[in-house]
PDB file of C-alpha atoms in Angstrom:
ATOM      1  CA  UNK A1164     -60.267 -29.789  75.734  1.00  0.00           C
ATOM      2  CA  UNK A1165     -60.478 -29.752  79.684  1.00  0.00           C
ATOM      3  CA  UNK A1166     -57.480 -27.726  80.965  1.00  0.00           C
ATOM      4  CA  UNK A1167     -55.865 -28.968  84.495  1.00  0.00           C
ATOM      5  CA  UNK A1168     -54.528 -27.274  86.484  1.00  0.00           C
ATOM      6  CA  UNK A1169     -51.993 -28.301  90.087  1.00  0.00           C
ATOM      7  CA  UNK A1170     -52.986 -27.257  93.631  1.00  0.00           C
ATOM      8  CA  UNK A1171     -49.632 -26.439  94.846  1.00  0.00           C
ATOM      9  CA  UNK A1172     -49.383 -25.522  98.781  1.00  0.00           C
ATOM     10  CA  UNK A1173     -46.773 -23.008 100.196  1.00  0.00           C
ATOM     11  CA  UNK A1174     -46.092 -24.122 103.317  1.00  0.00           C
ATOM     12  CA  UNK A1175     -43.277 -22.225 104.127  1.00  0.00           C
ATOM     13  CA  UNK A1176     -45.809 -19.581 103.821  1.00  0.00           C
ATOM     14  CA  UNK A1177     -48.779 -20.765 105.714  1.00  0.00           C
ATOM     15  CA  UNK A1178     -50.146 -24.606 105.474  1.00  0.00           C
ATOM     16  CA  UNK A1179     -53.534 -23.994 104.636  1.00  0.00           C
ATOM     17  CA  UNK A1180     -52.786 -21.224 101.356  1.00  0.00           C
ATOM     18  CA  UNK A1181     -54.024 -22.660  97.894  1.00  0.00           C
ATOM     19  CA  UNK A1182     -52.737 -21.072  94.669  1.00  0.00           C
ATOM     20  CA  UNK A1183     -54.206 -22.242  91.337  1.00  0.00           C
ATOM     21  CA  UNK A1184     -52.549 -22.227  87.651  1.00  0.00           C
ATOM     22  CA  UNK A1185     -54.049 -20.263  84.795  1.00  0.00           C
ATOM     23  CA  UNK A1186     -57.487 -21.856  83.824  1.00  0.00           C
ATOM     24  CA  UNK A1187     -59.733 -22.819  86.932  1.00  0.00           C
ATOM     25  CA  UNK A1188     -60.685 -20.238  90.142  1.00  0.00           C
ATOM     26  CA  UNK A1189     -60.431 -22.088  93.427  1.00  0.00           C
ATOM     27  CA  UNK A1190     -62.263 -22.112  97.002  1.00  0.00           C
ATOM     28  CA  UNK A1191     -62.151 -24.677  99.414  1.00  0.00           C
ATOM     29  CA  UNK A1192     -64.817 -25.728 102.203  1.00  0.00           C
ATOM     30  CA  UNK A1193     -65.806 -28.511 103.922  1.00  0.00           C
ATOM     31  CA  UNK A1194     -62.802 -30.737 103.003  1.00  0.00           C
ATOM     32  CA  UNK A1195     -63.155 -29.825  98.995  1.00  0.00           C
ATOM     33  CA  UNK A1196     -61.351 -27.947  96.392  1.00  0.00           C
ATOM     34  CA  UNK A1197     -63.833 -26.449  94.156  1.00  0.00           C
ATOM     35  CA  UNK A1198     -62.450 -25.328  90.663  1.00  0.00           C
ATOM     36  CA  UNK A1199     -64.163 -23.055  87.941  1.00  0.00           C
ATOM     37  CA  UNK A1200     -62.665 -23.939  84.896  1.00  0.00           C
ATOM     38  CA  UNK A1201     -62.605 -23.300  81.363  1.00  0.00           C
ATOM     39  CA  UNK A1202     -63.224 -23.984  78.205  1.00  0.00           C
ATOM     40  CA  UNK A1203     -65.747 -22.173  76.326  1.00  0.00           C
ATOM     41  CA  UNK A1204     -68.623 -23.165  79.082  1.00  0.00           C
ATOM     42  CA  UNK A1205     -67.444 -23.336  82.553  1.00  0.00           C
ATOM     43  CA  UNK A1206     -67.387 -26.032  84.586  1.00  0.00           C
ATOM     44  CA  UNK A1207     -67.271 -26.831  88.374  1.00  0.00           C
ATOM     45  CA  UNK A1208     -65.189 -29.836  89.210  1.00  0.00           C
ATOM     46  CA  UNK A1209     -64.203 -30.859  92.380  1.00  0.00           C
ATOM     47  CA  UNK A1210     -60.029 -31.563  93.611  1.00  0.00           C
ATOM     48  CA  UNK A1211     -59.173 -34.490  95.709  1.00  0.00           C
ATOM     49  CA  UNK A1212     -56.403 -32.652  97.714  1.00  0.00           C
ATOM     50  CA  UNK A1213     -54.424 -35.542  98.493  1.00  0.00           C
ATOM     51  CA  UNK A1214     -53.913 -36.711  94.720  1.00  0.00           C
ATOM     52  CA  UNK A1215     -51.586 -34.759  93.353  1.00  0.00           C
ATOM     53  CA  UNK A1216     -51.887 -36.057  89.892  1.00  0.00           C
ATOM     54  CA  UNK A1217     -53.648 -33.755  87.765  1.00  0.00           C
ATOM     55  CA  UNK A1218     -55.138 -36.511  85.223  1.00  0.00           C
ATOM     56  CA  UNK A1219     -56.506 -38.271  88.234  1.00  0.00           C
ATOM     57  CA  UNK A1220     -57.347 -35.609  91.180  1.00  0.00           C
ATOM     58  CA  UNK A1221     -60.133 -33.922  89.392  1.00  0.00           C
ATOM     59  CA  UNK A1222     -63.711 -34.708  89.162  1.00  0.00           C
ATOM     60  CA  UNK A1223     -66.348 -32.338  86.942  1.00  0.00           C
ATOM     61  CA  UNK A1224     -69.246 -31.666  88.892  1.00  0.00           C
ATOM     62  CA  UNK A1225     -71.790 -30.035  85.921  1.00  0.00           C
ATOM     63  CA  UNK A1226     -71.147 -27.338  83.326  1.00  0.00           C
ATOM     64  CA  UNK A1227     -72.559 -23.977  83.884  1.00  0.00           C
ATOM     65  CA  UNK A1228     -74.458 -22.596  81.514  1.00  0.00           C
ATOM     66  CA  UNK A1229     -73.126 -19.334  81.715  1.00  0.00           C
ATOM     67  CA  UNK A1230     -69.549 -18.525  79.731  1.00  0.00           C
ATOM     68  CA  UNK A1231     -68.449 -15.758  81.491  1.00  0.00           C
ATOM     69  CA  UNK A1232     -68.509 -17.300  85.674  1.00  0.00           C
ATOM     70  CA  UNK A1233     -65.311 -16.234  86.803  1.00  0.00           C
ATOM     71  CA  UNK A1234     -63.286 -16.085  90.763  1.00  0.00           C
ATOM     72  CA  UNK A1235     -66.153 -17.208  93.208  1.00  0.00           C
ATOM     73  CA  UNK A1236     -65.908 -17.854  96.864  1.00  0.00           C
ATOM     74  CA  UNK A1237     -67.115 -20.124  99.273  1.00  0.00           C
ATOM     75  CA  UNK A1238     -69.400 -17.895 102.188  1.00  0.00           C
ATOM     76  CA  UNK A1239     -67.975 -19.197 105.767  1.00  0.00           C
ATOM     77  CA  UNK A1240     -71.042 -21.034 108.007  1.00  0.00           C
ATOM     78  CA  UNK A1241     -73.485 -21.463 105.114  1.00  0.00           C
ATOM     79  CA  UNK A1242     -71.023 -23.080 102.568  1.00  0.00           C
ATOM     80  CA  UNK A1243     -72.440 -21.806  99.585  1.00  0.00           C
ATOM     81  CA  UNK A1244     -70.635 -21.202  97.023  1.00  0.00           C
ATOM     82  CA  UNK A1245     -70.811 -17.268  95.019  1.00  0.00           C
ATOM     83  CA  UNK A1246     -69.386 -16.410  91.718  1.00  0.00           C
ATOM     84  CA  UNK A1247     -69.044 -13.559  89.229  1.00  0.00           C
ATOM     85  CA  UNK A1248     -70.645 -13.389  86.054  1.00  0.00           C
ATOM     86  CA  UNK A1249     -70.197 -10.203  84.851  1.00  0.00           C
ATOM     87  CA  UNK A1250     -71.975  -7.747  86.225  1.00  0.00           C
ATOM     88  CA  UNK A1251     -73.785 -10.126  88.222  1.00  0.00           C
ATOM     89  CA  UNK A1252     -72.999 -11.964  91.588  1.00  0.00           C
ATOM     90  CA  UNK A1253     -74.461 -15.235  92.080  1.00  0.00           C
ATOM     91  CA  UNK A1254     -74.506 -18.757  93.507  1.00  0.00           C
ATOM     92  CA  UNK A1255     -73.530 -22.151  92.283  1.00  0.00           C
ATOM     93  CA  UNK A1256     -75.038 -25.618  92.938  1.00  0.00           C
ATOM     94  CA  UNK A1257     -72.783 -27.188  94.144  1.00  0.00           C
ATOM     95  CA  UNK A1258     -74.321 -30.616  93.392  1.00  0.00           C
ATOM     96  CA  UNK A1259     -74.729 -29.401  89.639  1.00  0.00           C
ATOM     97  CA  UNK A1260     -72.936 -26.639  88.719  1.00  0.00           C
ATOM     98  CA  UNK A1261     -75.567 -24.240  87.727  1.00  0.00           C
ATOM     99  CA  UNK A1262     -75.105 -20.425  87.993  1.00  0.00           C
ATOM    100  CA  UNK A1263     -78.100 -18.205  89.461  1.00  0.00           C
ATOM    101  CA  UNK A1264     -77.887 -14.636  89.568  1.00  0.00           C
ATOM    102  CA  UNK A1265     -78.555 -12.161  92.643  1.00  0.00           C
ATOM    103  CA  UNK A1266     -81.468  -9.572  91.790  1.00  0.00           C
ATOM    104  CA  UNK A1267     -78.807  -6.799  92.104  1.00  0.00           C
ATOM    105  CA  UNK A1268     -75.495  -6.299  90.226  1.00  0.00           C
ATOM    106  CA  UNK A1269     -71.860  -5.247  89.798  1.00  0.00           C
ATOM    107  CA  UNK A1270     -72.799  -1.043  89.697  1.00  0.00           C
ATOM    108  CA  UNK A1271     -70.106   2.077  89.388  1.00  0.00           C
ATOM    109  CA  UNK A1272     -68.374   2.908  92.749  1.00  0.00           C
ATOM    110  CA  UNK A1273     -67.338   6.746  93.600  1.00  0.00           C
ATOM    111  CA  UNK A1274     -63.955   6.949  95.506  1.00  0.00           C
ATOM    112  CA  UNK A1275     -60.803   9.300  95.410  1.00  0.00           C
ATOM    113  CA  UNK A1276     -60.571   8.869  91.603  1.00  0.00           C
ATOM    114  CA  UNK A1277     -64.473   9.655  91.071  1.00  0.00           C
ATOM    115  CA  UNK A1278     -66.875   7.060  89.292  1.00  0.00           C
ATOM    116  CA  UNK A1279     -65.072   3.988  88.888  1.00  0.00           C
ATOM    117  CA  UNK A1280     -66.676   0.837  87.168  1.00  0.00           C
ATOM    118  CA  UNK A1281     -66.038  -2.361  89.022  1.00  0.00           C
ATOM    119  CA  UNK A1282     -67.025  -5.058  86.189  1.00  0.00           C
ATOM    120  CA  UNK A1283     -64.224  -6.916  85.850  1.00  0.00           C
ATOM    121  CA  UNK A1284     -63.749  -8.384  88.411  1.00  0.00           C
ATOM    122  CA  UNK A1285     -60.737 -10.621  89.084  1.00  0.00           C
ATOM    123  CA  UNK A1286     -60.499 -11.763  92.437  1.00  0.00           C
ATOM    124  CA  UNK A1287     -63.544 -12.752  95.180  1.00  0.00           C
ATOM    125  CA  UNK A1288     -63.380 -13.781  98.855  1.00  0.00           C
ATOM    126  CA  UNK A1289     -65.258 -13.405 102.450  1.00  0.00           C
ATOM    127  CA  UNK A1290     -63.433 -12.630 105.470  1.00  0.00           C
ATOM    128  CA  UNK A1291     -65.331 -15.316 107.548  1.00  0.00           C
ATOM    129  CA  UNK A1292     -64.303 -12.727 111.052  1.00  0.00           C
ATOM    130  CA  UNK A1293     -67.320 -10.042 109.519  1.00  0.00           C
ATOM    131  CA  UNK A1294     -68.505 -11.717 106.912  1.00  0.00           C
ATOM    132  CA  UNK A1295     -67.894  -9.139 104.118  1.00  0.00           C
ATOM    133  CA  UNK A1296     -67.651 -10.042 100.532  1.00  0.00           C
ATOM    134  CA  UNK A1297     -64.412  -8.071  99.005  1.00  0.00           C
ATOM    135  CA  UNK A1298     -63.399  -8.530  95.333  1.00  0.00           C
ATOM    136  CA  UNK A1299     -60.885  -6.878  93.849  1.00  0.00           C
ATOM    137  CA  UNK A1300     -61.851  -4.857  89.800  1.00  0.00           C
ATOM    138  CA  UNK A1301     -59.300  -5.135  87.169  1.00  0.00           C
ATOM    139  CA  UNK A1302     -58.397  -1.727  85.343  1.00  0.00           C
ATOM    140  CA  UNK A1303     -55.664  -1.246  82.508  1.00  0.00           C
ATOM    141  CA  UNK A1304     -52.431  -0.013  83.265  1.00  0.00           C
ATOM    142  CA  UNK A1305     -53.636   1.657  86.751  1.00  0.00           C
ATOM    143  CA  UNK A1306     -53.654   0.022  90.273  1.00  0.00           C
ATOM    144  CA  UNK A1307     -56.935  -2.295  90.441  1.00  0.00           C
ATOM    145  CA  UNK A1308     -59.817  -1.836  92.897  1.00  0.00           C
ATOM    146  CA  UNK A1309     -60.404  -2.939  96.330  1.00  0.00           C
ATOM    147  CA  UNK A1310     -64.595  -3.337  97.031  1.00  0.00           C
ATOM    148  CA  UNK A1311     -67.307  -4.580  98.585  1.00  0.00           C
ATOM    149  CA  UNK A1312     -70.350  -6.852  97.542  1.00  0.00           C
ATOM    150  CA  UNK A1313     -73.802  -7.223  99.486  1.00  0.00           C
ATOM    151  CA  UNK A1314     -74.254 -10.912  99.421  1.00  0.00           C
ATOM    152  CA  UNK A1315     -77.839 -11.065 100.075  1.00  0.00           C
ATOM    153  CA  UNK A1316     -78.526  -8.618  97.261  1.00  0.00           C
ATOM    154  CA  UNK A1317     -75.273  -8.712  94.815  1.00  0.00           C
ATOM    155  CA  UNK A1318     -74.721  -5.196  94.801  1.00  0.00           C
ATOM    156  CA  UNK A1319     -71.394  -3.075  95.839  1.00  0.00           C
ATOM    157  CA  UNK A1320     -71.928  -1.580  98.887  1.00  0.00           C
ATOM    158  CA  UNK A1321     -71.469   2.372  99.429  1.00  0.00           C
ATOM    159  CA  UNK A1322     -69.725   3.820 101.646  1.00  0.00           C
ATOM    160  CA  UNK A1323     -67.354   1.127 101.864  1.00  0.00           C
ATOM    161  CA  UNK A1324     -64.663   2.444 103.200  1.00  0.00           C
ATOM    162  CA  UNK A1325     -66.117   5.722 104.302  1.00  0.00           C
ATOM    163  CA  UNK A1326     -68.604   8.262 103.653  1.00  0.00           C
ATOM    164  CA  UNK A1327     -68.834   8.594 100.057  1.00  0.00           C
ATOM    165  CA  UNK A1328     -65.925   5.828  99.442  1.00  0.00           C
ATOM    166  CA  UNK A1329     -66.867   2.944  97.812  1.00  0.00           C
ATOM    167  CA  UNK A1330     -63.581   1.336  96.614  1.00  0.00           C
ATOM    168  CA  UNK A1331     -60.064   2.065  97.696  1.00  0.00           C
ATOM    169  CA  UNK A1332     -57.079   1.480  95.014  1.00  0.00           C
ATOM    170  CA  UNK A1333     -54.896  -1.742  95.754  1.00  0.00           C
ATOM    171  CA  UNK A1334     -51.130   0.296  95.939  1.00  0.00           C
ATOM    172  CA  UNK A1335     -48.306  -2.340  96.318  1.00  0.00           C
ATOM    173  CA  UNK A1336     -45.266  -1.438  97.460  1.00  0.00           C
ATOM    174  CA  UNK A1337     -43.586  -2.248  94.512  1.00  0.00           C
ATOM    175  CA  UNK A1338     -44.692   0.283  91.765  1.00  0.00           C
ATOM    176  CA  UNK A1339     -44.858  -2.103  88.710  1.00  0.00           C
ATOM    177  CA  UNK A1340     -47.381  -4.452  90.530  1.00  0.00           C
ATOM    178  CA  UNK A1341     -50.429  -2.990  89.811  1.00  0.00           C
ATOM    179  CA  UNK A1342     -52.635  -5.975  88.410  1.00  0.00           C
ATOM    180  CA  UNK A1343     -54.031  -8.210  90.839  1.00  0.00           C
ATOM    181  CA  UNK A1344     -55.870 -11.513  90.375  1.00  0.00           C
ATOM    182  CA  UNK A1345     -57.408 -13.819  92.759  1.00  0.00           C
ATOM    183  CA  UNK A1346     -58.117 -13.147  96.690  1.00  0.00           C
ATOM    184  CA  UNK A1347     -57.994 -15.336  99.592  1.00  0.00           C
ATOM    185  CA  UNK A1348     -58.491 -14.148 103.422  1.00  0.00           C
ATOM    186  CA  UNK A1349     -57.365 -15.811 106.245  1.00  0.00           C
ATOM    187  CA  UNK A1350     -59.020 -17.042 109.306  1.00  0.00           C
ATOM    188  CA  UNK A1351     -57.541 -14.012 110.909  1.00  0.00           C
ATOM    189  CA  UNK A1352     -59.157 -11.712 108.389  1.00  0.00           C
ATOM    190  CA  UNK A1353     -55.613 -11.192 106.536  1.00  0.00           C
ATOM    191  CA  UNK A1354     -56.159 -10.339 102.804  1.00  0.00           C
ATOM    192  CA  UNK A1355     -53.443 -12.106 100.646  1.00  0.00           C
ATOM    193  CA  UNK A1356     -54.272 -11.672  96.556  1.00  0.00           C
ATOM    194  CA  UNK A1357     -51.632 -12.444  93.968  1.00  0.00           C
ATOM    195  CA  UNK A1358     -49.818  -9.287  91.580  1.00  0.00           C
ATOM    196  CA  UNK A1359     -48.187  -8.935  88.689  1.00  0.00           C
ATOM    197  CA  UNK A1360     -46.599  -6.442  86.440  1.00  0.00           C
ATOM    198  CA  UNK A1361     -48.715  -6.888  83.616  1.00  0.00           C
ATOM    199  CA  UNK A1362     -45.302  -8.850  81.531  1.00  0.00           C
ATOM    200  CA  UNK A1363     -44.235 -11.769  83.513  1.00  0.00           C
ATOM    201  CA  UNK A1364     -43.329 -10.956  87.195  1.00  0.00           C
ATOM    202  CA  UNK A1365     -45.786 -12.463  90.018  1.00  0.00           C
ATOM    203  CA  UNK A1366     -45.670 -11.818  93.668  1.00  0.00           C
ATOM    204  CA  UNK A1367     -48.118 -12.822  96.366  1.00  0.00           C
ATOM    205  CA  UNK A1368     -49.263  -9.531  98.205  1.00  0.00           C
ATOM    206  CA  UNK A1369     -50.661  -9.344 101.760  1.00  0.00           C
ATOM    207  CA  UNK A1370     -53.759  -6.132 101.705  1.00  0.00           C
ATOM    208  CA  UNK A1371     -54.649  -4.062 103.759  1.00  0.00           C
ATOM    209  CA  UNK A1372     -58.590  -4.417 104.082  1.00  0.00           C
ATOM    210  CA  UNK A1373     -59.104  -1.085 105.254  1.00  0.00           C
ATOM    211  CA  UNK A1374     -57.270   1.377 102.560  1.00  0.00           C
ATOM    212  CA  UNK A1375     -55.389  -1.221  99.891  1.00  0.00           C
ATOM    213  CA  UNK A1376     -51.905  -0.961 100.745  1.00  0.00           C
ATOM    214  CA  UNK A1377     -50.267  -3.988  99.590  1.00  0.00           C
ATOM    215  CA  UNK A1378     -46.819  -5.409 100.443  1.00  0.00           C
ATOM    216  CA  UNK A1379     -44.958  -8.311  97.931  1.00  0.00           C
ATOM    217  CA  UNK A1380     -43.726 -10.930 100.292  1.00  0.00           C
ATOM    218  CA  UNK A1381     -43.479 -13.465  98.189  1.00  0.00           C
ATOM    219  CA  UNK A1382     -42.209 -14.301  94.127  1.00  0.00           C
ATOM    220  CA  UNK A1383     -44.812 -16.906  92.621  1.00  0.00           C
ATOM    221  CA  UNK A1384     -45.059 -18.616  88.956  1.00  0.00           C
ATOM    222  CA  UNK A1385     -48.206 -17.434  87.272  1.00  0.00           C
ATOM    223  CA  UNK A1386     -51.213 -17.829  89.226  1.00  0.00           C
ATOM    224  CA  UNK A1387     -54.819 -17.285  88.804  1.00  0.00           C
ATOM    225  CA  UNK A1388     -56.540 -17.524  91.962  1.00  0.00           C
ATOM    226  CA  UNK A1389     -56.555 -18.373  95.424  1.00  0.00           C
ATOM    227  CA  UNK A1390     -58.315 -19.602  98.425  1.00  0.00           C
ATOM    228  CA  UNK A1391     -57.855 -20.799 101.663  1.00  0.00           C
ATOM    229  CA  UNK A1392     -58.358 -24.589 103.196  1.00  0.00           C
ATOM    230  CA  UNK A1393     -59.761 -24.112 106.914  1.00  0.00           C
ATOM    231  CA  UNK A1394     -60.785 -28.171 107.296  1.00  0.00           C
TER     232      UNK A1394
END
């Protein structure tokens, strides 16, 4: 069965922030809310922002035929839309749904903590003031991962964040928010990405792009991704 999911907006935060329930990834362009949903073959559906019904506001686009296509993100000034598969990068049609993989992949980083893999990734989003493509890599029971992906090629860039740095851990200041899911990036190039304690508490986190400090700034239900609505 389809899951739904509600596009709820924090406006006391900032207007144009979308956070997503458990079930779909979101990225909005051009006046649409893209979703990546579940079940056992994702789908790409598109969200009529100004219905907030969820048995109405929702239109499926076409059903990838890849199972794993997880957070994707929407490049500013081209509009096309990139996902993960794991451990590829790609695009989606937008018109269909269809997943096509980049020639490159997802590869091992080095950093402060030596070779780290970067597969699992959990978050995705372009800073549309450079144009870098930063996703954030999932590990258990240790702070996640902070990179960078080549969007022309799909692979993680090196030297990231310095000679011979090619990730940077995501620290919050809170020490039990370590896991990290979904990424958004403002029109000001402000990373925002949503934590959680790996039980039940979830806090929106502002990051630092340049060394992953994060700061909690704001408690949330469960979330599962985020993006940002520019139009």
């Amino acid at each position: 069965m389809k899951r739904f999911s509600t596009v709820v907006i924090f406006a006391a935060l900032i207007s144009s922030l979308l956070a997503i329930t458990p079930g779909e990834r979101a990225l909005a362009a051009s006046g649409s809310c893209f979703l990546v949903g579940e079940p056992s073959f994702h789908y790409l559906s598109d969200t009529d922002l100004s219905d907030i019904n969820p048995l109405t506001n929702e239109a499926t686009i076409g059903w990838s035929s890849n199972s794993r296509v997880g957070p994707a993100a929407v490049q500013p000034g081209t509009g096309v839309l990139f996902a993960v598969e794991t451990p590829k990068l790609g695009t989606i049609d937008t018109g269909t749904g269809d997943f096509t993989p980049l020639s490159g992949g997802i590869s091992n980083q080095i950093g402060t903590l030596g070779p780290q893999s970067l597969v699992d990734v959990s978050g995705l989003a372009f800073d549309s003031t450079s144009g870098t493509l930063f996703g954030i890599a999932r590990r258990s029971g240790t702070p996640d991962l902070l990179f960078q992906l080549d969007p022309t090629t799909g692979n993680t860039v090196d030297d990231a964040f310095g000679p011979g740095i090619g990730y940077v851990e995501i620290v919050s200041n809170l020490v039990t928010q370590r896991d990290f899911y979904g990424l958004a990036v403002d029109a000001g190039g402000q990373l925002r990405a949503m934590g959680n304690d790996g039980i039940s508490q979830w806090k929106l986190h502002t990051i630092d792009k340049t060394n992953g400090a994060a700061v909690s700034i704001l408690n949330s239900s469960e979330v599962a991704d985020l993006s940002h609505d520019f139009s």
